[in-house]
XYZ file of C-alpha atoms in Angstrom:
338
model
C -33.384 163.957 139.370
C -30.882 166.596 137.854
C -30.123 166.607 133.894
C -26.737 164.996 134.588
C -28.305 161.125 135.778
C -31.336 161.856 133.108
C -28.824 162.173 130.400
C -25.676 160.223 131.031
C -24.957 156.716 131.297
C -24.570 156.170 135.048
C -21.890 153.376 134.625
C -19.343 156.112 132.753
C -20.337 158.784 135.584
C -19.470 156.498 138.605
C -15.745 154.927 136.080
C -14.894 159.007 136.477
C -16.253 160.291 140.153
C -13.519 161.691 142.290
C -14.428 159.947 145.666
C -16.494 156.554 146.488
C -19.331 155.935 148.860
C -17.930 156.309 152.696
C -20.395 153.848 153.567
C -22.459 151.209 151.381
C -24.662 148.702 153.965
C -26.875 151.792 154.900
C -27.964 154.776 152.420
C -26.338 158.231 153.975
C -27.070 162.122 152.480
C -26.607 165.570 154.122
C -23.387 164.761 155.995
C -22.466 167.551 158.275
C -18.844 166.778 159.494
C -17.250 167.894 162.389
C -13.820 167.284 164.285
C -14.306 166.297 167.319
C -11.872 164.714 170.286
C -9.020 164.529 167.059
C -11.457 162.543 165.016
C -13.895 163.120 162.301
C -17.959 162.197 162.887
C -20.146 162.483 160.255
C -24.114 163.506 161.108
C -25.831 162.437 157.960
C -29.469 161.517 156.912
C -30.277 157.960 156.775
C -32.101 157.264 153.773
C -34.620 154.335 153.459
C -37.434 153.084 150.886
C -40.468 154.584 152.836
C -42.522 153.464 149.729
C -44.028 157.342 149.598
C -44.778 158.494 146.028
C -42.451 161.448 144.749
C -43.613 164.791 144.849
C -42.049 168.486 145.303
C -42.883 168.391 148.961
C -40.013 165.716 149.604
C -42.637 163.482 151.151
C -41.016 160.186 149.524
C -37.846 161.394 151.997
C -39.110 159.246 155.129
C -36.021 159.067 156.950
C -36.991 157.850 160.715
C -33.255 157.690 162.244
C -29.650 159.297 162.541
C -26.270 157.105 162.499
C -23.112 158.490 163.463
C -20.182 158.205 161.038
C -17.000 158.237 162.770
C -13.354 158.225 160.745
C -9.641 158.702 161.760
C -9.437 160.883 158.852
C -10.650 161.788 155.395
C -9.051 158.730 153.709
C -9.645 156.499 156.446
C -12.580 153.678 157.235
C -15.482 155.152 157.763
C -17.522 153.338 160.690
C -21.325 153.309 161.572
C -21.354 154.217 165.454
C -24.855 152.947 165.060
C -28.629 154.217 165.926
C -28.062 157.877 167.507
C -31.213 158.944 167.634
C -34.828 157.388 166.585
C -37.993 159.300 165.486
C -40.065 157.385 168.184
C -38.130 158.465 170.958
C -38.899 162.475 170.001
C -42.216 163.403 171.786
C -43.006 166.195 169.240
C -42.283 164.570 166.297
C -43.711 162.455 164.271
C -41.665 161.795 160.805
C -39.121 163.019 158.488
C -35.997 163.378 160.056
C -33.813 165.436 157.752
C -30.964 167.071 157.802
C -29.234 166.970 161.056
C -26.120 169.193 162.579
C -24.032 169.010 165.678
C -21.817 170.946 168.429
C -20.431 170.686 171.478
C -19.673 172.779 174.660
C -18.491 172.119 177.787
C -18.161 168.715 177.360
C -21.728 167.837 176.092
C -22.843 166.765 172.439
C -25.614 168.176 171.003
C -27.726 166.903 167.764
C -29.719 169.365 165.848
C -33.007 167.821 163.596
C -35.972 168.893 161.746
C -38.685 166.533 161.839
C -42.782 167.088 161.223
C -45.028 167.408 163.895
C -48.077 165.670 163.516
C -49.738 168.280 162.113
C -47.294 168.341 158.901
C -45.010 170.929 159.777
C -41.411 171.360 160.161
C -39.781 172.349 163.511
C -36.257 171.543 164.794
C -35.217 169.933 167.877
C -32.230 169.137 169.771
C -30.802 165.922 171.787
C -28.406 165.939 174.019
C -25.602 162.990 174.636
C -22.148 162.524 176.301
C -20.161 161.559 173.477
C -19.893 162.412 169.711
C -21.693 159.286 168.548
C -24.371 159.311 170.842
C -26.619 158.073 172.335
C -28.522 161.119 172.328
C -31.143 162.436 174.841
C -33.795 164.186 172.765
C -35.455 167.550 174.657
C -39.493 167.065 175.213
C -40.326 170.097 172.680
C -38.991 171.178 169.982
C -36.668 174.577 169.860
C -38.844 177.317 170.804
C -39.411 179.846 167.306
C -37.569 177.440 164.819
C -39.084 176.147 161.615
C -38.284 174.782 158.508
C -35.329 172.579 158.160
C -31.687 172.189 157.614
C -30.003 173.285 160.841
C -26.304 174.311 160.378
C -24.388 175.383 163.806
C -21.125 177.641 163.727
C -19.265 178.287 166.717
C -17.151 181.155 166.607
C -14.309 182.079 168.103
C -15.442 183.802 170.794
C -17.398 180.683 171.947
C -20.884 182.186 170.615
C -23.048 179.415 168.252
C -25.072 180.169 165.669
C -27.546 178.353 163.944
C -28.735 178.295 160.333
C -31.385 176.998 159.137
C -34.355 176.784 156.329
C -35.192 175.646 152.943
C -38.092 175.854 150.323
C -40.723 173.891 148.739
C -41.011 170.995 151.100
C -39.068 172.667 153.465
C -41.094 174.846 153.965
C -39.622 178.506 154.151
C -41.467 180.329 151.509
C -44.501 179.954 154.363
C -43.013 182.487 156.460
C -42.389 186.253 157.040
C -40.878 187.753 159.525
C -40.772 184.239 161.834
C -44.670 184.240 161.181
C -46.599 181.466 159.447
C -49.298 181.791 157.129
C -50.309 179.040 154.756
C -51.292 182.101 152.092
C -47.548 183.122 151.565
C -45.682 181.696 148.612
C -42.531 182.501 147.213
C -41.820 186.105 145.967
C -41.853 186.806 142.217
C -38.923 186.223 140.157
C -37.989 189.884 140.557
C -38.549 190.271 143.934
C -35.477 189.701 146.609
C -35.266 185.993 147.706
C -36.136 184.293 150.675
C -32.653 183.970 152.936
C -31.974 181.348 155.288
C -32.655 181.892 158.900
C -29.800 182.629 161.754
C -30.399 182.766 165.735
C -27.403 182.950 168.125
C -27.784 179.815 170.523
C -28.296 180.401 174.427
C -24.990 179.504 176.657
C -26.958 175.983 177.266
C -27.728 175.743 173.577
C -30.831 174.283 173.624
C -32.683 177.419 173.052
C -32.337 180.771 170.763
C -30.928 183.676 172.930
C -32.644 185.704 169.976
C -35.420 185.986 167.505
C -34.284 184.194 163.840
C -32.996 187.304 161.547
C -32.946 186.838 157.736
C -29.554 186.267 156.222
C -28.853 188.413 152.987
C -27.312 187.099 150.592
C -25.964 190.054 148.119
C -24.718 190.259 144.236
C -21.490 191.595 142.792
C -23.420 195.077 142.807
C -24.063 195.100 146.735
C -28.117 194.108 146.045
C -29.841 191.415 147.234
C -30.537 188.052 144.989
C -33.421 187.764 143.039
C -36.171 185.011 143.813
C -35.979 184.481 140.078
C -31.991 183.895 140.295
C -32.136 180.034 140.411
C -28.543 179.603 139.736
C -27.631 181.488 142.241
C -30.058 182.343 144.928
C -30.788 180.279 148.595
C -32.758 177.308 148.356
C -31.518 175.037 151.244
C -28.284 173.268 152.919
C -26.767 176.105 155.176
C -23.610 176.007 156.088
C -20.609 178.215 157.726
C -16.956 177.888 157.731
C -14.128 180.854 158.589
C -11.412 181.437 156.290
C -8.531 184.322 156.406
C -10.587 186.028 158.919
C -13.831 185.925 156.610
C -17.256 184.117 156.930
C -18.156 181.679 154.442
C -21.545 180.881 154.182
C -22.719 178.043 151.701
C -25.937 176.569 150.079
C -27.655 174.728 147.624
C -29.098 176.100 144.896
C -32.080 173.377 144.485
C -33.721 172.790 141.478
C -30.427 173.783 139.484
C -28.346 171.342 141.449
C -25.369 173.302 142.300
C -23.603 173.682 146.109
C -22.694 177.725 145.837
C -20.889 180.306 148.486
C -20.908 183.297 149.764
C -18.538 185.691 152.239
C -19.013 188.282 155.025
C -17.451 189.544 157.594
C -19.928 188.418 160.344
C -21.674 185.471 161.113
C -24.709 187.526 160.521
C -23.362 188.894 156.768
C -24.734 190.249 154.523
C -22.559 187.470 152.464
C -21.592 188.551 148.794
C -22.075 186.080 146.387
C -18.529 184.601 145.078
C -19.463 181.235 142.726
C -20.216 177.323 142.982
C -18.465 174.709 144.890
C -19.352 171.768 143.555
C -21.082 171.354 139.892
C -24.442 169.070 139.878
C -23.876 165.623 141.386
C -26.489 162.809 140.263
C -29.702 162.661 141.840
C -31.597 166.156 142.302
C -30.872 167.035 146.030
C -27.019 168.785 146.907
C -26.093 168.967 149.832
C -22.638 168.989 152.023
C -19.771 170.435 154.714
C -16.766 171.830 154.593
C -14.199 171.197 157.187
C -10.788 171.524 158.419
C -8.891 168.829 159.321
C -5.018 168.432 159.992
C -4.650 171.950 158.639
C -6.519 170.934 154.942
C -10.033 171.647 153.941
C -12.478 168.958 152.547
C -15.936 169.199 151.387
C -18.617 166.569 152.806
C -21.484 165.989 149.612
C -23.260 163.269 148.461
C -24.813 161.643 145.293
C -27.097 159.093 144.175
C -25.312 156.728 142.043
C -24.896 153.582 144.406
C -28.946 153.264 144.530
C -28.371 153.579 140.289
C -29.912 157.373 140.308
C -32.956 156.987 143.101
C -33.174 160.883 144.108
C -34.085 159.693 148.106
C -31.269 156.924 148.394
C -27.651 158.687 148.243
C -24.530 158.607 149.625
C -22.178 160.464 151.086
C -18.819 161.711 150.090
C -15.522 163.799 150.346
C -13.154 165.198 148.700
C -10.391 167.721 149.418
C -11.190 171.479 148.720
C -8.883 174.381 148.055
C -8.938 177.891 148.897
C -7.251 179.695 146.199
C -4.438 182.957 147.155
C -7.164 184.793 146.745
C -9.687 182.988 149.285
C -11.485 182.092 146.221
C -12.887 178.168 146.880
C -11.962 176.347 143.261
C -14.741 174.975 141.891
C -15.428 171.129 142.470
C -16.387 168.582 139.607
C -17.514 165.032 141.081
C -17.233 163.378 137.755
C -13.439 165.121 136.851
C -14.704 166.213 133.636
């Protein structure tokens, strides 16, 4: 749980917070928004009580389903399309369904999950379904050379989709090097570069990467990479891309210092150059959101944990409108208005 629920009275945080709960009868974190058919739908996390004891392998996260969120428009209802897709009915997998994403081509809707194998680690699949809100048709296997979790998909202009994905500690990122696992790899020192998120472009079907995952560099205001030891600043989960005035915006969360940050490049692939936070610490410890355009304004998509009265796994989502300053610069979000 970040500093700001630890050391605040909860009550006075939720009298100032810019933006309510979208939803209340069901828990809801991670919401990656999209417009689709002139709508908005919301792919978030569905948080439950799965009774597992906390840890920093995010093992007391035992989500087991996806709803659909689907709204007119930013300020409108918000209403649960329902069950989307259910643990039980994804061969491969066998709990913790995360983060999720979605796209669509040529008239299909794709979902993109990470869930655990039975074996304990993290892979991501795809389903596939006719309309926004599902149902959706899980594949039998899991995307062939993905790990780790959070999967973020940008389609670009020309048509081509990208995916981003990864995360540390529980999510498991710091295992790998150079898309190779092996339980003996931690993460680097505190001088040493970071660990970047992952990117693949998608196949034309996208069910599959038409490429092997490539590292995505995230640089300082001197052109050199982050430090591991950088924790206000450096990668630690919740990818996400958005275009702006011709440039890539790629954003994260920071992690154990609570704060949703960006960076811009000039290609989907970067390097990005570090630029400043988007949204200060919201209560609970995870961060985690979207930005999208809708009706030519920008909003960002984040959650918090004050409905469940602080509980770090039991959030709720959010949004509030975000601005792009003359310079392209994204002003800095408080939740609270302080």
């Amino acid at each position: 749980m970040s500093d700001l629920s630890q050391n605040q009275d909860l009550g006075a945080i939720a009298a100032k917070a810019i933006s309510q709960p979208l939803v209340t009868h069901i828990y809801t974190a991670d919401p990656s928004a999209h417009v689709f058919e002139g709508k908005l739908y919301v792919y978030p996390s569905h948080d439950i009580d799965a009774g597992i004891p906390f840890d920093d392998e995010g093992s007391h996260f035992g989500m087991e389903d996806y709803h659909v969120l689907r709204m007119d428009s930013p300020d409108g209802e918000a209403v649960d399309c329902g069950v989307a897709l259910h643990v039980r009915d994804v061969k491969w997998a066998q709990r913790q369904m995360w983060a999720p994403d979605a796209a669509t081509k040529d008239g299909k809707y794709y979902l993109y999950f990470p869930a655990k194998r039975a074996d304990g680690v993290f892979q991501i699949g795809v389903a596939v379904g006719d309309r926004p809100e599902g149902p959706f048709v899980p594949q039998p296997e899991a995307i062939a050379g993905s790990y780790s979790i959070d999967p973020a998909v940008f389609t670009d202009e020309d048509g081509e989709s990208y995916m981003y994905f990864g995360g540390l500690w529980g999510g498991q990122l710091q295992k790998y090097r150079d898309n190779v696992r092996d339980e003996a790899h931690a993460e680097p020192g505190d001088d040493e570069a970071a660990l970047g998120p992952k990117v693949a472009r998608l196949r034309g079907d996208m069910l599959e990467f038409a490429e092997a995952p490539r590292e995505v560099v995230i640089l300082d205001e001197n052109g050199e990479p982050l430090k591991a030891g950088d924790h206000e600043r450096r990668f630690f989960e919740a990818s996400w891309l958005h275009r702006f005035g011709g440039k890539y915006y790629f954003s994260y969360s920071t992690g154990n210092t609570h704060l949703l940050c960006y960076a811009v490049g000039d290609s989907p692939y970067g390097p990005f150059t570090y630029q400043g936070p988007i949204l200060t610490p919201v209560v609970g410890w995870t961060t985690h959101h979207s930005i999208v355009e809708f009706d030519g304004q920008w909003f960002l998509f984040y959650h918090d944990s004050i409905l469940s009265g602080g509980v770090t796994h039991l959030r709720s989502i959010k949004v509030a409108s975000l601005q792009h300053d003359a310079n392209g610069r994204i002003v800095t979000i408080d939740p609270y208005g302080a």
